[in-house]
Structures are given as structure tokens and as C-alpha cells.
Coordinates of C-alpha atoms in Angstrom, one line a residue:
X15 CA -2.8 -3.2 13.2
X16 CA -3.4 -0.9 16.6
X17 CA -3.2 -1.7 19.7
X18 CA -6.6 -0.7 21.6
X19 CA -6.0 -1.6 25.6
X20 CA -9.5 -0.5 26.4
X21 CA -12.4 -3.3 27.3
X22 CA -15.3 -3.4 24.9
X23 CA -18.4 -5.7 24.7
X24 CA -20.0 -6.4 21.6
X25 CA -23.4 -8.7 20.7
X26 CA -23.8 -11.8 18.1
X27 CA -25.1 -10.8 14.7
X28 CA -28.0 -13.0 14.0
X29 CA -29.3 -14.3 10.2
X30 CA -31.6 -12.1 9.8
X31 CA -28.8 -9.1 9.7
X32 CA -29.0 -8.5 6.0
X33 CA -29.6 -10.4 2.7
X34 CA -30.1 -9.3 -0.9
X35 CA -28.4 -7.0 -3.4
X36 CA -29.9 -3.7 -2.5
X37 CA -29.1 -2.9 1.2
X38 CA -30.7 -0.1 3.3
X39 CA -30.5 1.3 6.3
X40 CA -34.4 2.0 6.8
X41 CA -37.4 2.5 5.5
X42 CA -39.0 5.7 5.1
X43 CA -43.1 5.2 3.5
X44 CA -44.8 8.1 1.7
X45 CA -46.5 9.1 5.2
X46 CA -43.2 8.8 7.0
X47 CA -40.7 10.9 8.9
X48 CA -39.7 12.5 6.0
X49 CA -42.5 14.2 5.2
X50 CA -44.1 15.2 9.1
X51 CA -41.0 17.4 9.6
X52 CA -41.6 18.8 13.5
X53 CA -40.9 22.1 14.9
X54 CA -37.5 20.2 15.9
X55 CA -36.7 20.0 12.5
X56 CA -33.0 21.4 10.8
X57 CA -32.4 21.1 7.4
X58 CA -28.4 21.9 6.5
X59 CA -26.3 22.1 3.3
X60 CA -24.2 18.7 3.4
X61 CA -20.6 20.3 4.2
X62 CA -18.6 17.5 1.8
X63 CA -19.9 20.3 -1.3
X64 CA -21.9 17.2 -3.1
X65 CA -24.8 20.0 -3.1
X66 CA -27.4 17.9 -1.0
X67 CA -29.0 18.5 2.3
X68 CA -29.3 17.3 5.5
X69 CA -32.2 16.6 7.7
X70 CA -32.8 16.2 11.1
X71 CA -36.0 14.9 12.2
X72 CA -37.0 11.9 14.9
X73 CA -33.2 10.6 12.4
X74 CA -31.1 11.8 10.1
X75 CA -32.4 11.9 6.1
X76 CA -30.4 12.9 2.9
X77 CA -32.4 15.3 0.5
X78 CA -31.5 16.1 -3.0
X79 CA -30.6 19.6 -4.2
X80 CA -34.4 19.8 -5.2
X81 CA -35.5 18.7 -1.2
X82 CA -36.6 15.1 -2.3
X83 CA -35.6 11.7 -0.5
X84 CA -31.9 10.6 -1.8
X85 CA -32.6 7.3 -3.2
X86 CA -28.9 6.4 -4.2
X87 CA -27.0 5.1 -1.4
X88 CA -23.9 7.0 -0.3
X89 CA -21.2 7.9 2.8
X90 CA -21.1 11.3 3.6
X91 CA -18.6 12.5 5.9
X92 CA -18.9 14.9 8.8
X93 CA -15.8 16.8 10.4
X94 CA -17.3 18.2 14.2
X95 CA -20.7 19.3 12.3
X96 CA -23.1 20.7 14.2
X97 CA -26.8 20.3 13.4
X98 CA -29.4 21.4 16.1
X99 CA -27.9 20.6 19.9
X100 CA -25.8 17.4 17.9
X101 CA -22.7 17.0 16.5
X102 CA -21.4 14.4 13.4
X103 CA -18.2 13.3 12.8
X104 CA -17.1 10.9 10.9
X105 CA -18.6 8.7 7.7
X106 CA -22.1 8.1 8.0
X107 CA -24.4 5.9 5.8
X108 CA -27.8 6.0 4.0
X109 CA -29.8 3.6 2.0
X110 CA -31.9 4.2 -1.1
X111 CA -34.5 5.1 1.5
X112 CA -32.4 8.3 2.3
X113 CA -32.4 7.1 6.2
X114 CA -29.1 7.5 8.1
X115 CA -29.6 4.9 10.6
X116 CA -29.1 1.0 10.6
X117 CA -32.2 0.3 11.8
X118 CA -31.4 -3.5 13.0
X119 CA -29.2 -4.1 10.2
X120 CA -26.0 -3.4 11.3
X121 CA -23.8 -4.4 8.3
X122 CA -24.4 -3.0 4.5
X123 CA -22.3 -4.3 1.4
X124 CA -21.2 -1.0 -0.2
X125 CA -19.7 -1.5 -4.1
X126 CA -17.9 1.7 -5.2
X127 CA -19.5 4.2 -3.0
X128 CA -17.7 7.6 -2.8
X129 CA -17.4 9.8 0.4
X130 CA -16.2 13.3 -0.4
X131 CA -14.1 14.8 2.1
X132 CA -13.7 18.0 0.0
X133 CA -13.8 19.1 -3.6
X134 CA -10.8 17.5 -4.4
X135 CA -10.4 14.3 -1.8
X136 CA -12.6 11.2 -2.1
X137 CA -12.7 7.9 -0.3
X138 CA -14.2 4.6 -2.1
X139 CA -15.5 2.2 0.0
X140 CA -16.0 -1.2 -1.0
X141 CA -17.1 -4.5 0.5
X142 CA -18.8 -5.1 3.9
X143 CA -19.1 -2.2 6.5
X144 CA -20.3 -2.1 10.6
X145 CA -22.7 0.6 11.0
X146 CA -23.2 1.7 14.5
X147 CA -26.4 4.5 15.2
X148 CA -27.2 6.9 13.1
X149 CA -25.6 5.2 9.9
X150 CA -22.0 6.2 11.4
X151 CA -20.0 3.5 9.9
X152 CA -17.6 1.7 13.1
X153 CA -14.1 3.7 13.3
X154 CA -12.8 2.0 15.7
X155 CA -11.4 -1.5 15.0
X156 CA -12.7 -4.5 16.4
X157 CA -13.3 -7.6 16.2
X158 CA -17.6 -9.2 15.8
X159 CA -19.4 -12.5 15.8
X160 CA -21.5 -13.5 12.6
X161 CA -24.0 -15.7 13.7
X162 CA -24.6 -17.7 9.6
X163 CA -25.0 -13.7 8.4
X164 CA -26.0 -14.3 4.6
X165 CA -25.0 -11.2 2.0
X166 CA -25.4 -11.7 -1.3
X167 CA -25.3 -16.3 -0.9
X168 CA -21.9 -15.6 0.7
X169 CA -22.9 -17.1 4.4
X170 CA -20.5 -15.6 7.5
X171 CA -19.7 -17.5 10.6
X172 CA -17.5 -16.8 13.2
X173 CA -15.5 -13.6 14.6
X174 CA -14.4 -11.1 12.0
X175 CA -12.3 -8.4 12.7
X176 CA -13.5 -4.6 11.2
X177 CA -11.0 -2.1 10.2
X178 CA -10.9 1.6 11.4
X179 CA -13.6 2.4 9.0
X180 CA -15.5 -0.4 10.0
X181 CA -14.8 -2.5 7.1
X182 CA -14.4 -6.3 7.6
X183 CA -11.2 -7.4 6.5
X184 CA -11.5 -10.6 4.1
X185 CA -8.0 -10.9 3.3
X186 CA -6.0 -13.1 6.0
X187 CA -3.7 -11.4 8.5
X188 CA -3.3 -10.7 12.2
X189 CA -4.7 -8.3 14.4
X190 CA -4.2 -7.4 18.2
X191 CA -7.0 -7.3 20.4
X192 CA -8.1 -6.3 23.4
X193 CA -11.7 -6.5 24.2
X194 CA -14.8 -9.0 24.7
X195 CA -17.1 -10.1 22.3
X196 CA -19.8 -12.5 22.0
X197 CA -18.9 -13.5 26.0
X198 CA -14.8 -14.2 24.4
X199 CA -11.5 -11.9 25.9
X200 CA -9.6 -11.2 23.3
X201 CA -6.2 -10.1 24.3
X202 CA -3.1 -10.6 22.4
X203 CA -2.0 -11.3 18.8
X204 CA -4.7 -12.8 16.5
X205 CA -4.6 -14.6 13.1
X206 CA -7.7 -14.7 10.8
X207 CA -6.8 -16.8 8.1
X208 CA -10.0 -18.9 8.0
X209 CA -12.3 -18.5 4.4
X210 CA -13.0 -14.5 4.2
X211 CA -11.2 -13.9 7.3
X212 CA -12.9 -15.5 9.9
X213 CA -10.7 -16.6 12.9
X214 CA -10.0 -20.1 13.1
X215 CA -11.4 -22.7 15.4
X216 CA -8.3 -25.6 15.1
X217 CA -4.7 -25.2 16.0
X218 CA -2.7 -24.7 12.7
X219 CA -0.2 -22.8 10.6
X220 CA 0.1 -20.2 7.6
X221 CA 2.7 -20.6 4.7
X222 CA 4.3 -17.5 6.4
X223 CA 5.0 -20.0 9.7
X224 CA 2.4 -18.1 11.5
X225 CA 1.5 -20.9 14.3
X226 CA -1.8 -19.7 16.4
X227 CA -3.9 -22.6 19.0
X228 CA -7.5 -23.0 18.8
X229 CA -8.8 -19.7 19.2
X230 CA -6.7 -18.0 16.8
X231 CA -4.0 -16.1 19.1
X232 CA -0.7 -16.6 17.7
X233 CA 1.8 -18.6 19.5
X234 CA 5.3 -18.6 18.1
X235 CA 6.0 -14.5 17.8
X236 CA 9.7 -15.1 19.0
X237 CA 10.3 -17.4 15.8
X238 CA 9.8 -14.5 14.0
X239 CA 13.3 -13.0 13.4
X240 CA 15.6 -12.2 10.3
X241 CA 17.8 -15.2 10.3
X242 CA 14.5 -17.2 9.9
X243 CA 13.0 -15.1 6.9
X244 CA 16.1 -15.1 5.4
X245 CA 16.1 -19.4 6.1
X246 CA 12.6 -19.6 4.0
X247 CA 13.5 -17.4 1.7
X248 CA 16.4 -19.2 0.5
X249 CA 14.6 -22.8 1.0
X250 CA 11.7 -21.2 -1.7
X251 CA 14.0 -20.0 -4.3
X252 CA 16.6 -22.7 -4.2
X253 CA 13.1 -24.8 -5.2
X254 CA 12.9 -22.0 -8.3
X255 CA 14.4 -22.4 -12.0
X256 CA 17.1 -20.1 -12.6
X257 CA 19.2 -17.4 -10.3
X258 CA 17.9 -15.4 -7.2
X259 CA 18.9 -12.8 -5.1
X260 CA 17.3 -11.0 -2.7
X261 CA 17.2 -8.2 0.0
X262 CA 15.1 -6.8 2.3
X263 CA 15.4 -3.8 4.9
X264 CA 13.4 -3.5 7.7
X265 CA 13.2 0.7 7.6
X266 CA 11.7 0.9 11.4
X267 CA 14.1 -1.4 12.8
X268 CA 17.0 -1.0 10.6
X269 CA 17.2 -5.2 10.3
X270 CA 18.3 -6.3 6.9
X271 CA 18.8 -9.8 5.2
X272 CA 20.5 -10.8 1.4
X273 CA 20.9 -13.5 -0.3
X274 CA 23.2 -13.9 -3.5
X275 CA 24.4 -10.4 -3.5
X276 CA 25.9 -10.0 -6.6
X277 CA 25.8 -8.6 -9.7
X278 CA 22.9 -9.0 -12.2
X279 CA 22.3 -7.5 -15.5
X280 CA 20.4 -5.0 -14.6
X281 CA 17.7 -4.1 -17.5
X282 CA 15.9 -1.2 -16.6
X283 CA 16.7 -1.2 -12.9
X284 CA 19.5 0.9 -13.9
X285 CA 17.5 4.1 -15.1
X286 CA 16.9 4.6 -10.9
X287 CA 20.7 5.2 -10.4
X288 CA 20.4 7.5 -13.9
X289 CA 18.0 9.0 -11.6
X290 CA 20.2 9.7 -9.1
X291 CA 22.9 10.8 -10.7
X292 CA 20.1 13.8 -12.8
X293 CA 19.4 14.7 -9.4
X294 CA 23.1 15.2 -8.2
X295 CA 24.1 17.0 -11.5
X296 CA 20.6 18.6 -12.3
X297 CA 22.5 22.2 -13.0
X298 CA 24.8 20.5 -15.6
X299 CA 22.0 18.6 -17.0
X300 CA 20.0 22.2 -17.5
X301 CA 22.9 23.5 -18.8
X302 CA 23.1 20.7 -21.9
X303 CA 19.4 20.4 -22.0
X304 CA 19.5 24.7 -22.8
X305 CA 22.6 24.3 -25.4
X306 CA 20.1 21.9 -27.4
X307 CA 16.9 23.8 -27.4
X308 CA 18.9 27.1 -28.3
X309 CA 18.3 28.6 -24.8
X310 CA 19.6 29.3 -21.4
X311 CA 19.2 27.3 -18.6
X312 CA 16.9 28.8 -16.6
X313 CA 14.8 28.7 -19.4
X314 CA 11.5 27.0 -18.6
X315 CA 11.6 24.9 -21.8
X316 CA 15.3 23.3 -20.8
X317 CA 13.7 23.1 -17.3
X318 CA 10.9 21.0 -18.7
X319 CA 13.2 19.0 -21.0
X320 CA 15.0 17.4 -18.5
X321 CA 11.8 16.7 -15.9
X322 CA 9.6 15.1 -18.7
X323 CA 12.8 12.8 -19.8
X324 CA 13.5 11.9 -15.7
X325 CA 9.6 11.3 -15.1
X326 CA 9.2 9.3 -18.6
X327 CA 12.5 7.3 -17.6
X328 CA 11.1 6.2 -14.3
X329 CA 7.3 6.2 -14.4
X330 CA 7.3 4.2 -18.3
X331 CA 10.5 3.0 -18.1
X332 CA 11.4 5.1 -21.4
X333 CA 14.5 3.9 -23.1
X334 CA 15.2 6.7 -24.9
X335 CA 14.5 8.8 -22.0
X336 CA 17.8 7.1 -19.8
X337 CA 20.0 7.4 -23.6
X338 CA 19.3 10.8 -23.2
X339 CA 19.4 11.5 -19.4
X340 CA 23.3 10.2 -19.7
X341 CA 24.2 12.2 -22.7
X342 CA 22.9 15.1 -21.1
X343 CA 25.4 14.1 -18.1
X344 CA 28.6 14.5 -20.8
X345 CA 29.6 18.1 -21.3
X346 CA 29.9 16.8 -25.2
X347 CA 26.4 15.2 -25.5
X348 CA 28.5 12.5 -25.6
X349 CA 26.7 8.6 -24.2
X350 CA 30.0 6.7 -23.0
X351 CA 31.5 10.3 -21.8
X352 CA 28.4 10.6 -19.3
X353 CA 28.7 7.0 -18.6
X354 CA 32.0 7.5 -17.3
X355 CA 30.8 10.1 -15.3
X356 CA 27.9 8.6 -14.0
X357 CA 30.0 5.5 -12.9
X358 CA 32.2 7.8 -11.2
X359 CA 29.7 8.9 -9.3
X360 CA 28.2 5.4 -8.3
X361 CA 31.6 4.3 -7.4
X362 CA 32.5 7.8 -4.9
X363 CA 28.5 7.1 -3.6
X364 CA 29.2 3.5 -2.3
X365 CA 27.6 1.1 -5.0
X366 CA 29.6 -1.9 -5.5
X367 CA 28.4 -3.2 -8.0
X368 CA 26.5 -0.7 -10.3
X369 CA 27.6 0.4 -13.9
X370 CA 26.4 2.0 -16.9
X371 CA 28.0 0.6 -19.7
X372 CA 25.8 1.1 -23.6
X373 CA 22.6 2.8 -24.4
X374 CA 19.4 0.6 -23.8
X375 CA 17.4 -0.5 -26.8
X376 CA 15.0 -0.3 -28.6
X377 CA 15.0 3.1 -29.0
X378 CA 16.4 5.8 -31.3
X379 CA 19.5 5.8 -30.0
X380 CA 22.6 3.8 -32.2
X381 CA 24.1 1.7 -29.8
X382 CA 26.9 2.7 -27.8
X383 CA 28.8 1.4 -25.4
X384 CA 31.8 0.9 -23.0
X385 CA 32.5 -2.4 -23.4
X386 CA 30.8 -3.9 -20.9
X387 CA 26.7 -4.8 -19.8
X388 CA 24.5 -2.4 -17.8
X389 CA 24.9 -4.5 -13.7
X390 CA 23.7 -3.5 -10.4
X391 CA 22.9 -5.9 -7.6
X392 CA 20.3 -6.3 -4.9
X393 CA 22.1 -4.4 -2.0
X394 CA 23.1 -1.6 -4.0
X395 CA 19.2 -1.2 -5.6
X396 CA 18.7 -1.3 -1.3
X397 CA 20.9 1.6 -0.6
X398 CA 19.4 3.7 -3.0
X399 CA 16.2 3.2 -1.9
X400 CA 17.3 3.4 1.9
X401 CA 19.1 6.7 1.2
X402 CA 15.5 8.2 -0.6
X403 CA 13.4 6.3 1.9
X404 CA 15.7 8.7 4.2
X405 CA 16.0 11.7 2.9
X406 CA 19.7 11.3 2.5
X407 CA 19.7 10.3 -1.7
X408 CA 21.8 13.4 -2.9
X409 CA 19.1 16.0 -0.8
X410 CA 15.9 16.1 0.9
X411 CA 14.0 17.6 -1.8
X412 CA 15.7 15.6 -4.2
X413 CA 14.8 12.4 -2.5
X414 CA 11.5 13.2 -2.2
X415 CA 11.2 14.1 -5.9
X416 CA 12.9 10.8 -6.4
X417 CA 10.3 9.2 -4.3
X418 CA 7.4 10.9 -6.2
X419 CA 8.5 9.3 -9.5
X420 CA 9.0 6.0 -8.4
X421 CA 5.7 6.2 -6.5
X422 CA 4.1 7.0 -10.2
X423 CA 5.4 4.1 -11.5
X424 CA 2.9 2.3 -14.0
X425 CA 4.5 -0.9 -14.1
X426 CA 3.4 -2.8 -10.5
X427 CA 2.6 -6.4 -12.0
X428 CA 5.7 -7.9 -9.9
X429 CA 6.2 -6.8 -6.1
X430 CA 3.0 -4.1 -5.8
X431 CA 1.2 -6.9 -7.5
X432 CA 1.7 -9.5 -4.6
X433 CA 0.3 -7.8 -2.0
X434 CA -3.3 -7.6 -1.7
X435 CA -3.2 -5.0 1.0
X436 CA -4.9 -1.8 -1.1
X437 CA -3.7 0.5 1.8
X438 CA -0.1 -0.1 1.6
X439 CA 1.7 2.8 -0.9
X440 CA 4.5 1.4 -2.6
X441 CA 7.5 3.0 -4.8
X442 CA 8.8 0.7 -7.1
X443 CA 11.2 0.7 -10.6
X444 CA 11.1 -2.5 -12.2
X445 CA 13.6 -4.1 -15.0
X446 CA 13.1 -7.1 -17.5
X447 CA 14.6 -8.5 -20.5
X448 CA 13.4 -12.1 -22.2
X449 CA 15.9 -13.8 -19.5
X450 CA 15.9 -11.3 -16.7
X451 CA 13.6 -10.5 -14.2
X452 CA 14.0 -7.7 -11.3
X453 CA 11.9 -5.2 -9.3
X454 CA 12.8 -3.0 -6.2
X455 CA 10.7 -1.1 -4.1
X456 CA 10.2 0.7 -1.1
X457 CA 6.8 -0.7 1.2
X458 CA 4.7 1.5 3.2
X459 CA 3.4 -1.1 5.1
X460 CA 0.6 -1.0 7.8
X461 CA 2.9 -2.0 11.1
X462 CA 6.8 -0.9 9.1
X463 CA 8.2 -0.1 6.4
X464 CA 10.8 -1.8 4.1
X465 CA 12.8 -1.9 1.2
X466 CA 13.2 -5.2 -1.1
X467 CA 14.7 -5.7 -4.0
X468 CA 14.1 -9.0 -5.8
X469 CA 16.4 -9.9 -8.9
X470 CA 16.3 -13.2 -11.2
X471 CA 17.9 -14.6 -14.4
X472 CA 17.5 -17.5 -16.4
X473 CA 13.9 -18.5 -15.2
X474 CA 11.0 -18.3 -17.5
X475 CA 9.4 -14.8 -17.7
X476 CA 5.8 -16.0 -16.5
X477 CA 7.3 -17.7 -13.8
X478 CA 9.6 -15.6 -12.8
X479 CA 7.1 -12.6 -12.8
X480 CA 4.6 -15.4 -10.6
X481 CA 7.2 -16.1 -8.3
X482 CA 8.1 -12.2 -7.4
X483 CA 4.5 -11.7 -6.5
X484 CA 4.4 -14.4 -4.4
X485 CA 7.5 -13.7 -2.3
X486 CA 6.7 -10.4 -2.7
X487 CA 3.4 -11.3 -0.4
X488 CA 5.2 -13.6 2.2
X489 CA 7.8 -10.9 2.7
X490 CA 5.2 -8.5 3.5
X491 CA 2.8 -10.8 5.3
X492 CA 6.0 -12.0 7.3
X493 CA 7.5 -8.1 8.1
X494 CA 4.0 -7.2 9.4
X495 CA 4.1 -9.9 12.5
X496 CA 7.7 -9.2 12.8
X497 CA 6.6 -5.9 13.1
X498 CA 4.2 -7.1 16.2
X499 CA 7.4 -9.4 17.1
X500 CA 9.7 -6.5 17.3
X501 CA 6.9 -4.3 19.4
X502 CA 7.2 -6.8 21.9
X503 CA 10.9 -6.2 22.6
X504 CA 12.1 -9.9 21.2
X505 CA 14.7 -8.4 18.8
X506 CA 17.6 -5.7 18.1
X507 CA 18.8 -4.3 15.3
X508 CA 20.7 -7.6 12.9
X509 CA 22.2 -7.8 9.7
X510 CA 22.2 -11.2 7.9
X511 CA 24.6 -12.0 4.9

């Protein structure tokens, strides 16, 4: 979502753009281009290092290491390459006819293709691409009219709007536009929430409360404001079996919203303030980790200790890895002695409502405990992802070690689950027991980022699980426009309780 303020024209795209499985770009016979090279001719090493050639005739042809027509198609991409008197840049296209050009088909369904950008960095592209001359797939977006284009039986009608690498988005959303196309101005806030993204053609509204008129420009961008996310949120979730809460912080803005702030048990959600604390007292924990392996604590094997139990807490929620983590806290190897002192902690850092109280289970731990159950809430998960989010969660390099772990999280069935965008990074920790259901995480969204933290209890686990993804996908779908909202100047900064 970018805001492009310069006027562009763009042309229908007829019927007889594509069709079929297999789509190229050209067609190159045994008598053609390819071989009657001219004394105009170039032939250079691709520079992505996939070991093929590039040739420059009356187009642009992809050779095989051997010199032969590239009959697989692929993107390469080009950083300022210079090949004769021209220069490539960007991701270019070829067919199976090894033809960089689009040759009056101006849109290619690509499944899995990989562009190399260098030995170690790929990009995958996947689904329906713009080419433009040469094969350079469209990097600017934009919005195009299909004119009934048929691709594989799927028939497309209507204006579609193509990403920065020229890939039309299926998924619904809103873009902002500026530009003609197909003898339309386009110029303002757009919704495409028609079948595979087309823009609508009647007046309507999303289940976000996205209203847009006829021609898909949204109308209602001053709705969009805390207070009202918060007023949906609660209307959904006072529809939903058992206990919610929920936060969310809008990072760009610094707007927040909760509802039913209070303590939860917190399952495994409490291994991220575990986290915190290792990070505050990582000397100490070094220090215990060394008296256990027989060692000192600059030692790389009590060094190592400690990282594979924090990484193993947080990234597969380990059990045995957070027993351990808090006995390593206690100058005794003692579990309720670095309770104590991780609670101390929580309570001096500003967390109302966080405690660690017995080891988690199973495991290979014996039970222990203080007395008490393992609780956190919603705004205190928040905090502690604002504070990493910031920089501010004990350090800066702590936080963004904090961040990394999170971000390797393998368990994203809940909020990463509910949104479809596959651009958006997310850093999550989740927690669940047979009656509890939580997971908090920090969006990287396309238009802002946020933090949301989503806690239930006493609602059925495929349900409750269900229900987090959805809401997980209106929050972000609704903090994207607010995002456009707030970039129009309607709001300030607002907290709602």
C-alpha cells in the first residue's frame, strides 16, 4: 500500500491474453533468432551465479551452461546490468522458449519459480504476474483491466490491482491509486474485495466495516478509529463460548485498545517473560549453567547451554527448557528460589499481573511450586512485546535477540495463521492447555505495525484456535485502513480501556 501521485495510462487486456497450463513469453522455431545471431550479438554470464548465459540478439534469450535454448521457465534478476549499449534491472521473465519478452501476452501464471538474487537470497514467485517489454515483470504497482482473461478455466473481469513485483493480488484489501486505466481516474482509497480481487461494481461493505460506493473507493475512512475496533471486537467475542481478552498496539501511532485485562492462566505464554528475565540475568545464568557442566563461565559449552535451552523454550515451546531456565535463575539450582527472583523482577519491570509460580509439565521436572498458578494478562504480554518491538526489553541487543527467537517460532496455527498476507513477518509465542487458549505477537504489517495479544479460557480448543485466526485477520485487515485513516491526519494518539 504506496501512494504513487504520478498519472499513468494503461490498456484493456483482451481474451486472447493467455490460456493453458504451460505459458510463454515467445516463440523461438529451429530457424529463429536464436540461432542467426548478428554481428550485434552479446552473449554474458547471467550475474544471479545460476551458471547460464545471456543473449542479446533482435531480444533477450536464456542459454544453458552448454549454449542451448533454456526450455524451463524462470525470473532472473538484473541489478544495473549492462549488456551491449543496454542496461537490466529488475526481475525479468522467460518461457520454455527461452524468450525474454511478452510477445502479446502480457500476463504469465508462474508456480514456484525462483529468482536468485545471489548465492544465498532467493525470491519465489507464485501466481499471476504483469510482464511489461522485454519479460521485465511490472515493479511498479498498479491497478489493470481484464477484459474475460481466461488462465488455467479461472475467467478475470474487471480491474485488478498488481503488486510491486507485478503480481496481481487475489486476496481482498485496499489500495491507493492514482492513475488512469482503461479511460477510469483512479485517485483515492480503493477496496478490491470482489472474487480474486477484482474491484467491485455495487456499493457495499466488508466484515471489517469497510464501506466503498460503486466504483470501489472507500467512503467511511473517518469511522475507522480505536474506540470502534475496540466496539467490534467486544460485539464478536461477547457472541464466543468462554472468556476473552484482548489488546492491541498500534506501534506507528502508539494507539492501543483492551478488553478484559486481567489475569489468565498463562500456559506457555509465560516462558516469554522467562525470556526476559535470561536476558537481564544472562551472567548469572552462565555462571549456574558452568557450575553444572564442571566449567567456567566463559566456557563455550555453558555459553551454549543456556542459548539452546532459551531458543528451545521459545521456538518449541520446550517445558523442560523454562524448568530449567528458572533454576538456572536461583544461585542454588533451586525452581521456587528463581521463581521468586524472577517475580521480583516482573514486579520492579512493571507487569501487573505476571507470576511464575510451579514448574510446567510434562517434562522431567518433579513438580514444584509456590503455591499458586503460572498468570499473566493481555497488557502485560503487550508491554513486553512493545519494549522488544522498541529496543527498550532489558537492551538493544538483547531485544533483538529476543525478537529473533520469537520470530523462529514454529507454532503459528493461531494469529500468524489468520492472516493470509505472506509478506507480513510476524514474532509470536503461543500458550495452550485443554481449557486455555492464548497467543501474542508482534505484526510487521504492510502500512504499521502492531502488537496483539489474544487470551481465552473455557471455550473449546478447536474453536477457540478458529476464533484467534479469525480475529487475528480482522485486526490486521482493520489496522491496515486505519493505517491509510491515520495517514490522512483523522486521528491522534488514544488509549481505550
Amino acid at each position: 500500500m504506496r501512494k504513487f501521485l504520478q498519472k499513468k495510462k494503461c490498456i484493456g487486456l483482451t481474451a486472447m491474453v493467455i490460456s493453458g497450463s504451460m505459458l510463454s513469453c515467445a516463440a523461438v522455431s529451429g530457424a529463429g533468432s536464436l540461432l542467426t545471431v548478428t554481428e550485434e550479438a552479446r552473449i554474458a554470464p547471467m550475474p544471479d551465479g545460476s551458471g547460464k548465459y545471456l543473449l542479446k540478439s533482435d531480444g533477450y534469450y536464456c542459454l544453458d551452461e552448454n549454449g542451448t535454448q533454456s526450455t524451463i521457465p524462470e525470473v532472473h534478476y538484473f541489478d544495473e546490468f549492462h549488456i551491449g549499449d543496454e542496461v537490466l534491472n529488475g526481475y525479468y521473465y522467460h518461457g520454455p522458449e527461452a524468450s525474454f519478452t511478452a510477445d502479446g501476452y502480457p500476463v504469465v501464471a508462474l508456480s514456484n519459480v525462483k529468482a536468485k538474487l545471489s548465492e544465498e537470497e532467493e525470491v519465489i514467485f507464485d501466481g499471476l504476474y504483469l510482464l511489461n517489454e522485454n519479460g521485465l515483470l511490472n515493479a511498479e504497482p498498479q491497478v489493470r483491466y481484464m477484459d474475460n482473461l481466461n488462465i488455467n478455466g479461472q475467467v478475470y473481469n474487471g480491474y485488478y490491482y498488481f503488486n510491486e513485483l507485478g503480481q496481481m493480488v487475489t486476496n481482498a484489501g485496499m489500495h491507493e491509486l492514482h492513475m488512469e486505466c482503461h479511460g477510469e481516474m483512479f485517485d483515492g482509497l480503493y477496496y478490491f474485495g470482489g472474487t480474486n480481487g477484482v474491484l467491485p461494481s455495487e456499493a457495499g461493505e466488508n466484515a471489517e466495516g469497510v464501506q466503498y460506493d460503486e466504483h470501489g473507493l472507500v467512503t467511511n475512512l473517518d469511522s475507522f478509529t480505536m474506540e470502534h475496533l475496540r466496539y467490534m471486537i467486544r460485539k464478536d467475542i461477547a457472541q464466543l463460548p468462554g472468556t476473552w481478552a484482548v489488546y492491541v498496539k498500534n506501534m506507528n501511532t502508539g494507539e492501543s485498545m483492551t478488553i478484559n485485562n486481567r489475569a489468565f492462566f498463562s500456559a506457555s505464554v509465560i516462558k516469554a517473560f522467562a525470556m526476559e528475565h535470561a536476558y537481564a540475568n544472562m551472567m548469572g545464568l552462565y555462571v549456574q549453567a558452568a557450575k553444572k557442566l564442571n566449567t567456567t563461565p566463559d566456557n563455550e559449552a555453558a555459553i551454549n547451554r543456556v542459548a539452546t535451552l532459551l531458543t528451545n523454550m521459545i521456538t518449541v515451546s520446550d517445558n523442560e527448557s523454562f524448568n530449567e531456565i528458572v533454576r538456572l535463575s536461583s544461585a542454588n539450582n533451586d525452581f521456587c528460589e528463581g521463581a521468586e527472583d524472577i517475580n521480583e523482577y516482573l514486579q520492579n519491570a512493571g507487569y501487573e499481573h505476571t507470576l511464575v509460580q510451579h514448574t510446567l509439565a510434562p517434562s522431567a521436572s518433579a513438580e514444584q511450586t509456590l503455591g499458586g498458578r503460572n498468570m499473566t494478562s493481555v497488557a502485560d504480554c503487550g508491554l513486553l512485546l512493545e519494549r522488544i518491538y522498541k529496543g527498550e526489553c532489558v537492551s538493544p541487543e538483547a531485544s533483538e535477540a529476543m525478537l529473533g527467537l520469537l520470530s523462529a517460532q514454529k507454532f503459528r496455527s493461531k494469529i500468524p495463521a489468520g492472516i493470509k498476507n505472506s509478506n507480513v513477518k510476524i514474532a509470536n509465542k503461543t500458550g495452550e492447555t485443554n481449557e486455555d487458549q492464548h497467543d501474542i505477537a508482534i505484526v510487521y504489517g504492510e502500512s504499521t505495525d502492531y502488537v496483539i495479544c489474544l487470551m481465552s479460557e473455557q471455550c473449546p480448543e478447536a474453536a477457540a484456535v478458529q476464533n484467534i485466526q479469525r480475529l487475528s485477520g480482522l485486526i490486521y485487515e482493520y489496522m491496515e485502513t486505519y493505517a491509510f485513516a491515520s495517514q490522512y491526519g483523522k486521528f491522534g494518539p488514544n488509549v481505550i480501556d
